[in-house]
PDB file of C-alpha atoms in Angstrom:
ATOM      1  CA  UNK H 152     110.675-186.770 161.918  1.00  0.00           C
ATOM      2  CA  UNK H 153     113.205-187.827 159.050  1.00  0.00           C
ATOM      3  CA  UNK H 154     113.431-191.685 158.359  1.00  0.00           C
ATOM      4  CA  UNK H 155     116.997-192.519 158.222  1.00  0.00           C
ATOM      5  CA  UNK H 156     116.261-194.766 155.643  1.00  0.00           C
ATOM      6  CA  UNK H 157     115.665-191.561 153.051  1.00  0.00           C
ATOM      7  CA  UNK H 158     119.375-189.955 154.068  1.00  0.00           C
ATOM      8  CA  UNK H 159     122.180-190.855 151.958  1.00  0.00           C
ATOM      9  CA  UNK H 160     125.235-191.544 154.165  1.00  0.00           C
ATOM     10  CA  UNK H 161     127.032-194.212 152.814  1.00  0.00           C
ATOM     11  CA  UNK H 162     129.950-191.585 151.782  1.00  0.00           C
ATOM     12  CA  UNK H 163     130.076-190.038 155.586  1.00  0.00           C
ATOM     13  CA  UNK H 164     130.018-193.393 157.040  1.00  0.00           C
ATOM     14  CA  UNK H 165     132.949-194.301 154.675  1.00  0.00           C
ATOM     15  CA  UNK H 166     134.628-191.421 155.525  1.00  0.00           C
ATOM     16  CA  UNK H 167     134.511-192.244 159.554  1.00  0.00           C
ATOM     17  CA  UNK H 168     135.147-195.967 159.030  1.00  0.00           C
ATOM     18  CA  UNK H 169     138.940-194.803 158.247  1.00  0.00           C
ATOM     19  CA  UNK H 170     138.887-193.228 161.624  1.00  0.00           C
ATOM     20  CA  UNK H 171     140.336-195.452 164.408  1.00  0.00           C
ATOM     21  CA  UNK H 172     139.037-193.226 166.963  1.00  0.00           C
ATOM     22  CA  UNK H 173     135.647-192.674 165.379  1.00  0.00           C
ATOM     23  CA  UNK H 174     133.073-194.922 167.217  1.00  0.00           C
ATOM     24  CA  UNK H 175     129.214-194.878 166.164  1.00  0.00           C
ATOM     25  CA  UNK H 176     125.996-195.731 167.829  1.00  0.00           C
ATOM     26  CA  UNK H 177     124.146-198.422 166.623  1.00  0.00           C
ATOM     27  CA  UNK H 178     121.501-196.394 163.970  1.00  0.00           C
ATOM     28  CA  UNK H 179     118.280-198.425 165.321  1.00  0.00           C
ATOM     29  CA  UNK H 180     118.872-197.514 169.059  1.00  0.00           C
ATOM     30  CA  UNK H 181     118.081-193.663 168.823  1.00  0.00           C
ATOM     31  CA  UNK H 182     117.958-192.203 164.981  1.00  0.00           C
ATOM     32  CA  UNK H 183     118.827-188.721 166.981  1.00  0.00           C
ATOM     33  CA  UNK H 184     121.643-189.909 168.521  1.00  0.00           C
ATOM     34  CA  UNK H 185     123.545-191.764 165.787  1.00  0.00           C
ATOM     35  CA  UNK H 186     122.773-188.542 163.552  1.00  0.00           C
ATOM     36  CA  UNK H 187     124.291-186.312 165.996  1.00  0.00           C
ATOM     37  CA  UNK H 188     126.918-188.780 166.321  1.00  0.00           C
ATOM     38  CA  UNK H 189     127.608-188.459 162.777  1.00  0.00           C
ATOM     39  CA  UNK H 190     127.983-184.434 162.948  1.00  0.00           C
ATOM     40  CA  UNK H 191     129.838-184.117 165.562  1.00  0.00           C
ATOM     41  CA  UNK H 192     133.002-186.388 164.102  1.00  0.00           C
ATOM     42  CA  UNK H 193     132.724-185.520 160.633  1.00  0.00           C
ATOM     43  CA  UNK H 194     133.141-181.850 162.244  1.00  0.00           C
ATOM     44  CA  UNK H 195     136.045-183.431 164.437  1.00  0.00           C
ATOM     45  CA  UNK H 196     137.618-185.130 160.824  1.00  0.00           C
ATOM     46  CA  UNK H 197     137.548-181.830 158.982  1.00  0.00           C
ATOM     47  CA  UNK H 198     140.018-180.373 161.669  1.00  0.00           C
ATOM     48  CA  UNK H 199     142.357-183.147 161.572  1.00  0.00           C
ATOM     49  CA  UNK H 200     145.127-183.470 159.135  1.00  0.00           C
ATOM     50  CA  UNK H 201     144.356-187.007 157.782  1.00  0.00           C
ATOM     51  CA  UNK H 202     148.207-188.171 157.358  1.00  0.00           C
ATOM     52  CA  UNK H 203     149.317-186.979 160.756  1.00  0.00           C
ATOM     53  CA  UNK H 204     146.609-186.619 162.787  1.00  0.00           C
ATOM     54  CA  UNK H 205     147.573-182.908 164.455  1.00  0.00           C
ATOM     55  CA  UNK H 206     145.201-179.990 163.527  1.00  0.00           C
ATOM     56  CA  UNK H 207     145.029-179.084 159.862  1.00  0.00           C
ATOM     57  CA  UNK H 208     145.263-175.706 158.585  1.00  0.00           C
ATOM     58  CA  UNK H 209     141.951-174.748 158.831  1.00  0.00           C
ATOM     59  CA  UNK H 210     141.767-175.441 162.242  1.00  0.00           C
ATOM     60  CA  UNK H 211     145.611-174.015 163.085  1.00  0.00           C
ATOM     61  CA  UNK H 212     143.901-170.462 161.436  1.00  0.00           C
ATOM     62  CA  UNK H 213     141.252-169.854 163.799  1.00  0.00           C
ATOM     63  CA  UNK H 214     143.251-171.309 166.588  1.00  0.00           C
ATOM     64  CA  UNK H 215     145.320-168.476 165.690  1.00  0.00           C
ATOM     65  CA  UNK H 216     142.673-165.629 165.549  1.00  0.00           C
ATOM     66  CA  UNK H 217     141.260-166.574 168.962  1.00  0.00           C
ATOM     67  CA  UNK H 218     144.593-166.778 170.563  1.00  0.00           C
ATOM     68  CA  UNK H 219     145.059-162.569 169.071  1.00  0.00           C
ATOM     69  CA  UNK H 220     141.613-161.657 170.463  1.00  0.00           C
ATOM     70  CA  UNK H 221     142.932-163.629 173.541  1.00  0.00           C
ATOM     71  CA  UNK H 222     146.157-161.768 174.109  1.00  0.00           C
ATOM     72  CA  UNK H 223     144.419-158.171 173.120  1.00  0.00           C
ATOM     73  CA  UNK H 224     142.319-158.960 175.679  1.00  0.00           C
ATOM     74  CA  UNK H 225     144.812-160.216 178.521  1.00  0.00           C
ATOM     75  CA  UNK H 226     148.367-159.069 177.394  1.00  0.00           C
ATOM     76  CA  UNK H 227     149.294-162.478 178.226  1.00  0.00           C
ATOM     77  CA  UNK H 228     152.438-163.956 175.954  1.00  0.00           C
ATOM     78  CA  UNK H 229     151.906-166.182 173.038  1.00  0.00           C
ATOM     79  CA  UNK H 230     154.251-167.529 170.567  1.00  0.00           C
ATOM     80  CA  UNK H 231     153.861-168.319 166.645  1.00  0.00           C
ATOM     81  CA  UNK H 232     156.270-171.213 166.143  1.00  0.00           C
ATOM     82  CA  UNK H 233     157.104-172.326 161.940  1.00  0.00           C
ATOM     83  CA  UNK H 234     158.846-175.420 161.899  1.00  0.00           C
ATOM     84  CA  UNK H 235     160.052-177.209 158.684  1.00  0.00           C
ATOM     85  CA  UNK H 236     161.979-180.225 157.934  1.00  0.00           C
ATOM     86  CA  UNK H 237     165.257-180.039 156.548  1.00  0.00           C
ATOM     87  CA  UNK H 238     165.680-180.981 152.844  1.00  0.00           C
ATOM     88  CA  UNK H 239     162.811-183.509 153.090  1.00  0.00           C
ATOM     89  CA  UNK H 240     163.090-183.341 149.494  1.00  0.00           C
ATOM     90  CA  UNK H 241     166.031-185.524 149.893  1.00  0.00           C
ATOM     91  CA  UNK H 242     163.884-187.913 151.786  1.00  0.00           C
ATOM     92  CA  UNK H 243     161.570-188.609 149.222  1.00  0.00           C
ATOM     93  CA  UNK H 244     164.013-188.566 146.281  1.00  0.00           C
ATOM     94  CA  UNK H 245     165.695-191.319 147.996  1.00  0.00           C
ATOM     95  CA  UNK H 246     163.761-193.540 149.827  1.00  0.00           C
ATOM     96  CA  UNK H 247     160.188-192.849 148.271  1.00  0.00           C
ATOM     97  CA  UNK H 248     157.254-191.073 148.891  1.00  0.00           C
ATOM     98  CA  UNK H 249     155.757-193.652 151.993  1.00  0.00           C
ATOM     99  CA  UNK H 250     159.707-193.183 153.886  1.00  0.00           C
ATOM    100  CA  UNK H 251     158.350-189.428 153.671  1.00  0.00           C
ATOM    101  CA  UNK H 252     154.955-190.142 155.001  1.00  0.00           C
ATOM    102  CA  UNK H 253     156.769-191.990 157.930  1.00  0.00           C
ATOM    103  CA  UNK H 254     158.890-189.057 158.814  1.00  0.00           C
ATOM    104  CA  UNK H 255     156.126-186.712 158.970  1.00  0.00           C
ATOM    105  CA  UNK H 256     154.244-189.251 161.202  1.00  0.00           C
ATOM    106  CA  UNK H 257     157.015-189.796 163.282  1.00  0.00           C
ATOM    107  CA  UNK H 258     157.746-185.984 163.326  1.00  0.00           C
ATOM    108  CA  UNK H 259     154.245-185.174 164.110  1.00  0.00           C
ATOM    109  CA  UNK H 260     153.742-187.229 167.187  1.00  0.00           C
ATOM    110  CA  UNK H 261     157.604-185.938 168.537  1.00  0.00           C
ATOM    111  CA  UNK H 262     156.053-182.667 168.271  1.00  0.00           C
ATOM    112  CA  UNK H 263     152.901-183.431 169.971  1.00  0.00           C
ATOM    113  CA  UNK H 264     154.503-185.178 172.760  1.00  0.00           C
ATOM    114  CA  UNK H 265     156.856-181.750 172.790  1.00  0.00           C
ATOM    115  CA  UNK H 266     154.628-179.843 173.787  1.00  0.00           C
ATOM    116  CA  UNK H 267     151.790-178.650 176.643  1.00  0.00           C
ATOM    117  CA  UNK H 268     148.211-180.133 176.595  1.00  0.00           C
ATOM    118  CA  UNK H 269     146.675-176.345 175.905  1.00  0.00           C
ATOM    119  CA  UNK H 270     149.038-175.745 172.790  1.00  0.00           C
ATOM    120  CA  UNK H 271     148.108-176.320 169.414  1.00  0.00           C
ATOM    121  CA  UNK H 272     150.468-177.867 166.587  1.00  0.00           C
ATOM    122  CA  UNK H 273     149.458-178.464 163.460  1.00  0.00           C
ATOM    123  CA  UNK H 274     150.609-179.453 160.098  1.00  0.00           C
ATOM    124  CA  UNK H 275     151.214-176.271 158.391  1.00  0.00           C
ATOM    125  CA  UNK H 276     151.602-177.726 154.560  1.00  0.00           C
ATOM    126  CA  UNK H 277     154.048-179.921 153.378  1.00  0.00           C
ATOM    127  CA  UNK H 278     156.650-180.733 155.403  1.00  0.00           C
ATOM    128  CA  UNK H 279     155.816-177.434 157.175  1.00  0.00           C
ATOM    129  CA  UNK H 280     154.659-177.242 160.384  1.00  0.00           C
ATOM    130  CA  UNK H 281     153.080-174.241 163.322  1.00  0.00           C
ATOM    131  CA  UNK H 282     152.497-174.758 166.695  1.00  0.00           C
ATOM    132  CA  UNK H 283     150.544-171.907 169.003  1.00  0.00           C
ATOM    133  CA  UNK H 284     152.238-171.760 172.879  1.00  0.00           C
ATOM    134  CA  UNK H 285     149.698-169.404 174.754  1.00  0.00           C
ATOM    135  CA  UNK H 286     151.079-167.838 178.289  1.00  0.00           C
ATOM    136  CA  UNK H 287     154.363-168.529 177.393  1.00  0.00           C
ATOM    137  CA  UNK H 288     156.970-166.137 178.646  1.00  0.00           C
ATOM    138  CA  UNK H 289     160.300-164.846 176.159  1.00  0.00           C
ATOM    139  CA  UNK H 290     162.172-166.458 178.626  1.00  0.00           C
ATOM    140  CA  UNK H 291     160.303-169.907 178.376  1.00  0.00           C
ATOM    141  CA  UNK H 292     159.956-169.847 174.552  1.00  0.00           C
ATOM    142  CA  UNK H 293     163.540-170.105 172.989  1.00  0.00           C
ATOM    143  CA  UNK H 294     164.056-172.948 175.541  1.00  0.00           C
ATOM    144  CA  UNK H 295     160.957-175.016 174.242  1.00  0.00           C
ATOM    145  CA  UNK H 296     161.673-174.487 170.653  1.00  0.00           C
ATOM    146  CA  UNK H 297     165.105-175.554 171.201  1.00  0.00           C
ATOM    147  CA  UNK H 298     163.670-178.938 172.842  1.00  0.00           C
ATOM    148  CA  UNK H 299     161.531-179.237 169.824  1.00  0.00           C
ATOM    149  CA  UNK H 300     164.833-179.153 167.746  1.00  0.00           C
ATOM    150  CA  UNK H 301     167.043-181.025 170.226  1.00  0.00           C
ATOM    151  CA  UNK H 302     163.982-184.206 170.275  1.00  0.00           C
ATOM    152  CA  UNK H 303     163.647-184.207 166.387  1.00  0.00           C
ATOM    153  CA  UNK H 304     167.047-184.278 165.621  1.00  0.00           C
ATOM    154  CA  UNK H 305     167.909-187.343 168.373  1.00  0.00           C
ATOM    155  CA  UNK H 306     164.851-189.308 166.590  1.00  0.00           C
ATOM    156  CA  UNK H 307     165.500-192.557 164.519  1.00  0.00           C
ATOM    157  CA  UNK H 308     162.924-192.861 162.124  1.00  0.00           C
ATOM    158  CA  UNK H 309     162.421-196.340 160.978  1.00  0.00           C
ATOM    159  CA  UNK H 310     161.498-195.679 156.704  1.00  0.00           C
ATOM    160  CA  UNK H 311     162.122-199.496 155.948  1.00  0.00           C
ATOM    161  CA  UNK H 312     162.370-202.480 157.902  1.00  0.00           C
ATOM    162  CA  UNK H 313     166.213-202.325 157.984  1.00  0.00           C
ATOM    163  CA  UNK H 314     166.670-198.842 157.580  1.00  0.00           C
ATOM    164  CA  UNK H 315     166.474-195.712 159.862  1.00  0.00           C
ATOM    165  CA  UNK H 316     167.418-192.270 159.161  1.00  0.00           C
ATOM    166  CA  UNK H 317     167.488-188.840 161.168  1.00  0.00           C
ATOM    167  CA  UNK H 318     166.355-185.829 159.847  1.00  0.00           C
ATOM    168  CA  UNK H 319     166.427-181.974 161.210  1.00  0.00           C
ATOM    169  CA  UNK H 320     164.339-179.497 162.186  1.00  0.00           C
ATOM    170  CA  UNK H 321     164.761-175.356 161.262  1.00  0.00           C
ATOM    171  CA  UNK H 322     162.400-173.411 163.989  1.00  0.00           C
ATOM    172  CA  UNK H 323     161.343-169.905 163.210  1.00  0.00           C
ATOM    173  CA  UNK H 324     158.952-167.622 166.197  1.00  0.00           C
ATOM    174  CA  UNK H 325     157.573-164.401 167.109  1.00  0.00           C
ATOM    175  CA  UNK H 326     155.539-163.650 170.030  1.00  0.00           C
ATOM    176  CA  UNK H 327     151.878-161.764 169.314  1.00  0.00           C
ATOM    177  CA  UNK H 328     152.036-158.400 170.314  1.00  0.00           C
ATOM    178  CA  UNK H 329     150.721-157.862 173.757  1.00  0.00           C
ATOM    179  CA  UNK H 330     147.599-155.719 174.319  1.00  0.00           C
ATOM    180  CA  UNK H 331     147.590-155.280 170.262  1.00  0.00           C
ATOM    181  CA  UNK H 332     144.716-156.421 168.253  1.00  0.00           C
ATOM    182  CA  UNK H 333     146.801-158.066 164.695  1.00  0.00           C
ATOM    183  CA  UNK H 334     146.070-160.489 162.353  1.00  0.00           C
ATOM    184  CA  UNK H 335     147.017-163.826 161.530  1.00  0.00           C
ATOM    185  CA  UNK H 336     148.406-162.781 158.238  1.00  0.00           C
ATOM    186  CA  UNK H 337     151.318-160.318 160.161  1.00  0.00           C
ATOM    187  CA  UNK H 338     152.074-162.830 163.426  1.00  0.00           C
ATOM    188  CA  UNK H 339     152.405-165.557 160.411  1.00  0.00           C
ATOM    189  CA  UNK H 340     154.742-163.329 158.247  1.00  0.00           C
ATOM    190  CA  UNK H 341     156.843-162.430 161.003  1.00  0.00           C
ATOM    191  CA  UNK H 342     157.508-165.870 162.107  1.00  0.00           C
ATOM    192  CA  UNK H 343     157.868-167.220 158.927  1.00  0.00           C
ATOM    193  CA  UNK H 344     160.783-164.583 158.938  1.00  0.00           C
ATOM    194  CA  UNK H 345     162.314-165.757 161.730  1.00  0.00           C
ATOM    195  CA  UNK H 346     162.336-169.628 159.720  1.00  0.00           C
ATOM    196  CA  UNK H 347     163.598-168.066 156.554  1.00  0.00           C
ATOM    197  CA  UNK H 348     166.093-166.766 158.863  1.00  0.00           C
ATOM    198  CA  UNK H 349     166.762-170.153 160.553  1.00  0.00           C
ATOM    199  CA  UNK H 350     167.150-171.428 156.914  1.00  0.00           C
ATOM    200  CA  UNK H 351     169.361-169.233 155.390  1.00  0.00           C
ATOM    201  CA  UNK H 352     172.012-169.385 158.278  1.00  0.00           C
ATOM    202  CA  UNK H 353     172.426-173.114 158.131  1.00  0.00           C
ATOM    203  CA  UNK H 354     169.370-175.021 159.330  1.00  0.00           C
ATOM    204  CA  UNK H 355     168.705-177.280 162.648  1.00  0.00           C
ATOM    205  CA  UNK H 356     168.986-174.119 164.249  1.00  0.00           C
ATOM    206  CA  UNK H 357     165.757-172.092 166.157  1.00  0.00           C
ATOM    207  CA  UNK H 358     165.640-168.037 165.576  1.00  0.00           C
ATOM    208  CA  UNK H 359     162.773-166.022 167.575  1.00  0.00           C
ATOM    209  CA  UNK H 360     161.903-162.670 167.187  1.00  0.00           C
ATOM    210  CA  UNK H 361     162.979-160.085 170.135  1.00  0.00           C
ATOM    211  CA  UNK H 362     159.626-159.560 171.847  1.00  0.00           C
ATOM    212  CA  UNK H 363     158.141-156.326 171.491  1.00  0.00           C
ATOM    213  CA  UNK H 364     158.268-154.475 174.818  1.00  0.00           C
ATOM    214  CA  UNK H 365     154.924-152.142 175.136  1.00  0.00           C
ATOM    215  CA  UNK H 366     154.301-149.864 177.978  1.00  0.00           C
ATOM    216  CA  UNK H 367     150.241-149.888 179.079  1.00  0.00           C
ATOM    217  CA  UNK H 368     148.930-147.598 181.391  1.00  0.00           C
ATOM    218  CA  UNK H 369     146.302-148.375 183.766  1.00  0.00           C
ATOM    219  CA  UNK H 370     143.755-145.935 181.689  1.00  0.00           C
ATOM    220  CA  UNK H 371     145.111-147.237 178.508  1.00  0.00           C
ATOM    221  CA  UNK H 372     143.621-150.835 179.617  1.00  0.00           C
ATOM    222  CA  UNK H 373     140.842-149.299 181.064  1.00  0.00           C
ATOM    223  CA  UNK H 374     140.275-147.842 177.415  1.00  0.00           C
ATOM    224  CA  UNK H 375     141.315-151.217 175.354  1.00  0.00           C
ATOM    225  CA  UNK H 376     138.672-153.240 177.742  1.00  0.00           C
ATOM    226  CA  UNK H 377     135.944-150.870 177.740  1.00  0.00           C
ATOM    227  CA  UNK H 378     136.377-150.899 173.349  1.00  0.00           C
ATOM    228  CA  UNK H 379     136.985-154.886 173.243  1.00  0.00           C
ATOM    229  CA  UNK H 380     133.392-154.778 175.682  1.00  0.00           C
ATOM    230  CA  UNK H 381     131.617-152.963 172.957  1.00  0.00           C
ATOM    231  CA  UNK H 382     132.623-155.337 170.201  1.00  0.00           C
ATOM    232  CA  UNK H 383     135.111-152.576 168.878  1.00  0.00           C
ATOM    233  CA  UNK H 384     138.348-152.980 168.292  1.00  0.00           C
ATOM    234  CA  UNK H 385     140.929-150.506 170.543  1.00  0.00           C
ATOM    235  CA  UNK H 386     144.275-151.007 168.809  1.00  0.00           C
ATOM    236  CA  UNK H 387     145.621-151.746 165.586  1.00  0.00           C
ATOM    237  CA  UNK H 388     149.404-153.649 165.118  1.00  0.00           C
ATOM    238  CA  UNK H 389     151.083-150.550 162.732  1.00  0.00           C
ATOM    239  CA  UNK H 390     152.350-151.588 159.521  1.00  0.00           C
ATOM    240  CA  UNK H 391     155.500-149.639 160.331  1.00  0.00           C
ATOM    241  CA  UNK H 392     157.467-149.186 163.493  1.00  0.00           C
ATOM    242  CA  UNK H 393     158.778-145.826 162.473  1.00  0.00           C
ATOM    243  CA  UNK H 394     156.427-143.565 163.714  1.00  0.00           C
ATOM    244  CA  UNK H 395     156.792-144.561 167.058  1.00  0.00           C
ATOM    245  CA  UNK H 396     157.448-141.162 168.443  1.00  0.00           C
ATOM    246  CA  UNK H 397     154.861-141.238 170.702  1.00  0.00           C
ATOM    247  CA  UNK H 398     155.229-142.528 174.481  1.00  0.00           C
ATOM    248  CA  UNK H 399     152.856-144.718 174.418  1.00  0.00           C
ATOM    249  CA  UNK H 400     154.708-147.198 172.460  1.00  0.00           C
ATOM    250  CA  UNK H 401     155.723-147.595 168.793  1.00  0.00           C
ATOM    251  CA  UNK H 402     153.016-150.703 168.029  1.00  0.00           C
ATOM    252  CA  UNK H 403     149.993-149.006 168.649  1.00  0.00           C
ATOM    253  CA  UNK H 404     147.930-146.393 167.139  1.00  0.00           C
ATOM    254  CA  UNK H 405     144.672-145.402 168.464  1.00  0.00           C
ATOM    255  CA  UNK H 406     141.122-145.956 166.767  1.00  0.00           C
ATOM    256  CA  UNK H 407     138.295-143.631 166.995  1.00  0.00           C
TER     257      UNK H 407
END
């Protein structure tokens, strides 16, 4: 047995004391317990994003990688939203650095409350941030975003006690290929496309990708399942789209 008394954790206790949701067990009570207790929320702290409290990148990644697996598995829709305040430079320049770290507060929980219990947003970087909508349909997904950017841009955020400004929100998506095994690198570069698109034709505006429409057959599934069961993967996203001469679909190639 380990006597708690030879365990340094005077920096991991610090670290959860600044957590209003963290709540430990008295250390005398059960030595197990409390140390267990102590795992499991330092794990649940290194997800977080400490400013806003939404999922940090870390997390947001493999959020992402399991939600690929999940679609190559299911064909189900997902979509990859970017989402970046507008010229939060300004914000800072002119009403300091905390006014910032109240918009991105105030931002953050708009988004949360934006969204579905079983989607994940996080805070990309910056004033950057992603949000993962599993089962969501094309026709479901342009309308959501646009709430996102309809909610943000109606908020007044209170930066000083007599001040309160508004600030916008640019929206860029793209849906994961269905029945595709990508990677979290291409679904990220194609919807941070879609933002650099959002950008460059004036802001506070949302632009999605066209969903990619790929025809399955019944023994094409049968194939992709019976790989995925064997821990192999049955499809790979193609770099290109232009060898897609095939019928099967131009997104797909393949592996043996």
């Amino acid at each position: 047995m380990i006597d708690m008394r030879d365990l340094r954790l005077d920096d991991a206790r610090a670290l959860l004391e600044h957590d209003p949701t963290c709540r430990l067990p008295e250390p005398e009570e059960s030595p197990t317990v409390y140390m267990q207790s102590v795992v499991d929320n330092l794990c649940e702290l290194s997800l977080k994003d400490p400013l806003t409290g939404l999922a940090n990148r870390r997390h947001f990644r493999n959020v992402l990688a399991r939600e690929i697996d999940a679609v190559a598995r299911s064909g189900d829709s997902a979509l990859l939203l970017m989402m970046d305040i507008d010229h939060f430079k300004k914000v800072n320049d002119n009403y300091g650095h905390l006014a910032g770290d109240r918009v991105l507060q105030a931002i953050a929980n708009c988004l949360a409350s934006c969204v579905r219990p079983m989607d994940t947003v996080a805070r990309y970087g910056g004033e950057e941030f992603a949000a993962i909508l599993p089962n969501c349909p094309a026709s479901y997904g342009k309308i959501v975003a646009e709430r996102i950017r309809e909610t943000v841009g109606n908020l007044s955020i209170s930066v000083s006690p007599l001040l309160s400004i508004q600030v916008t929100l640019s929206i860029g998506g793209a849906y994961a290929p269905e029945w595709v095994r990508s990677t979290t690198a291409l679904w990220s570069d194609r919807a941070d496309i879609q933002l650099y698109r959002a950008k460059t034709e004036g802001r506070n505006r949302v632009c999605i990708e066209q969903q990619r429409e790929i025809a399955v057959s019944a023994e094409e599934k049968s194939m992709l399942f019976g790989h995925l069961s064997m821990g192999d993967p049955a499809w790979l996203e193609c770099a290109s789209s232009d060898a897609s001469d095939g019928a099967a679909g131009s997104a797909m190639n393949k592996v043996n």
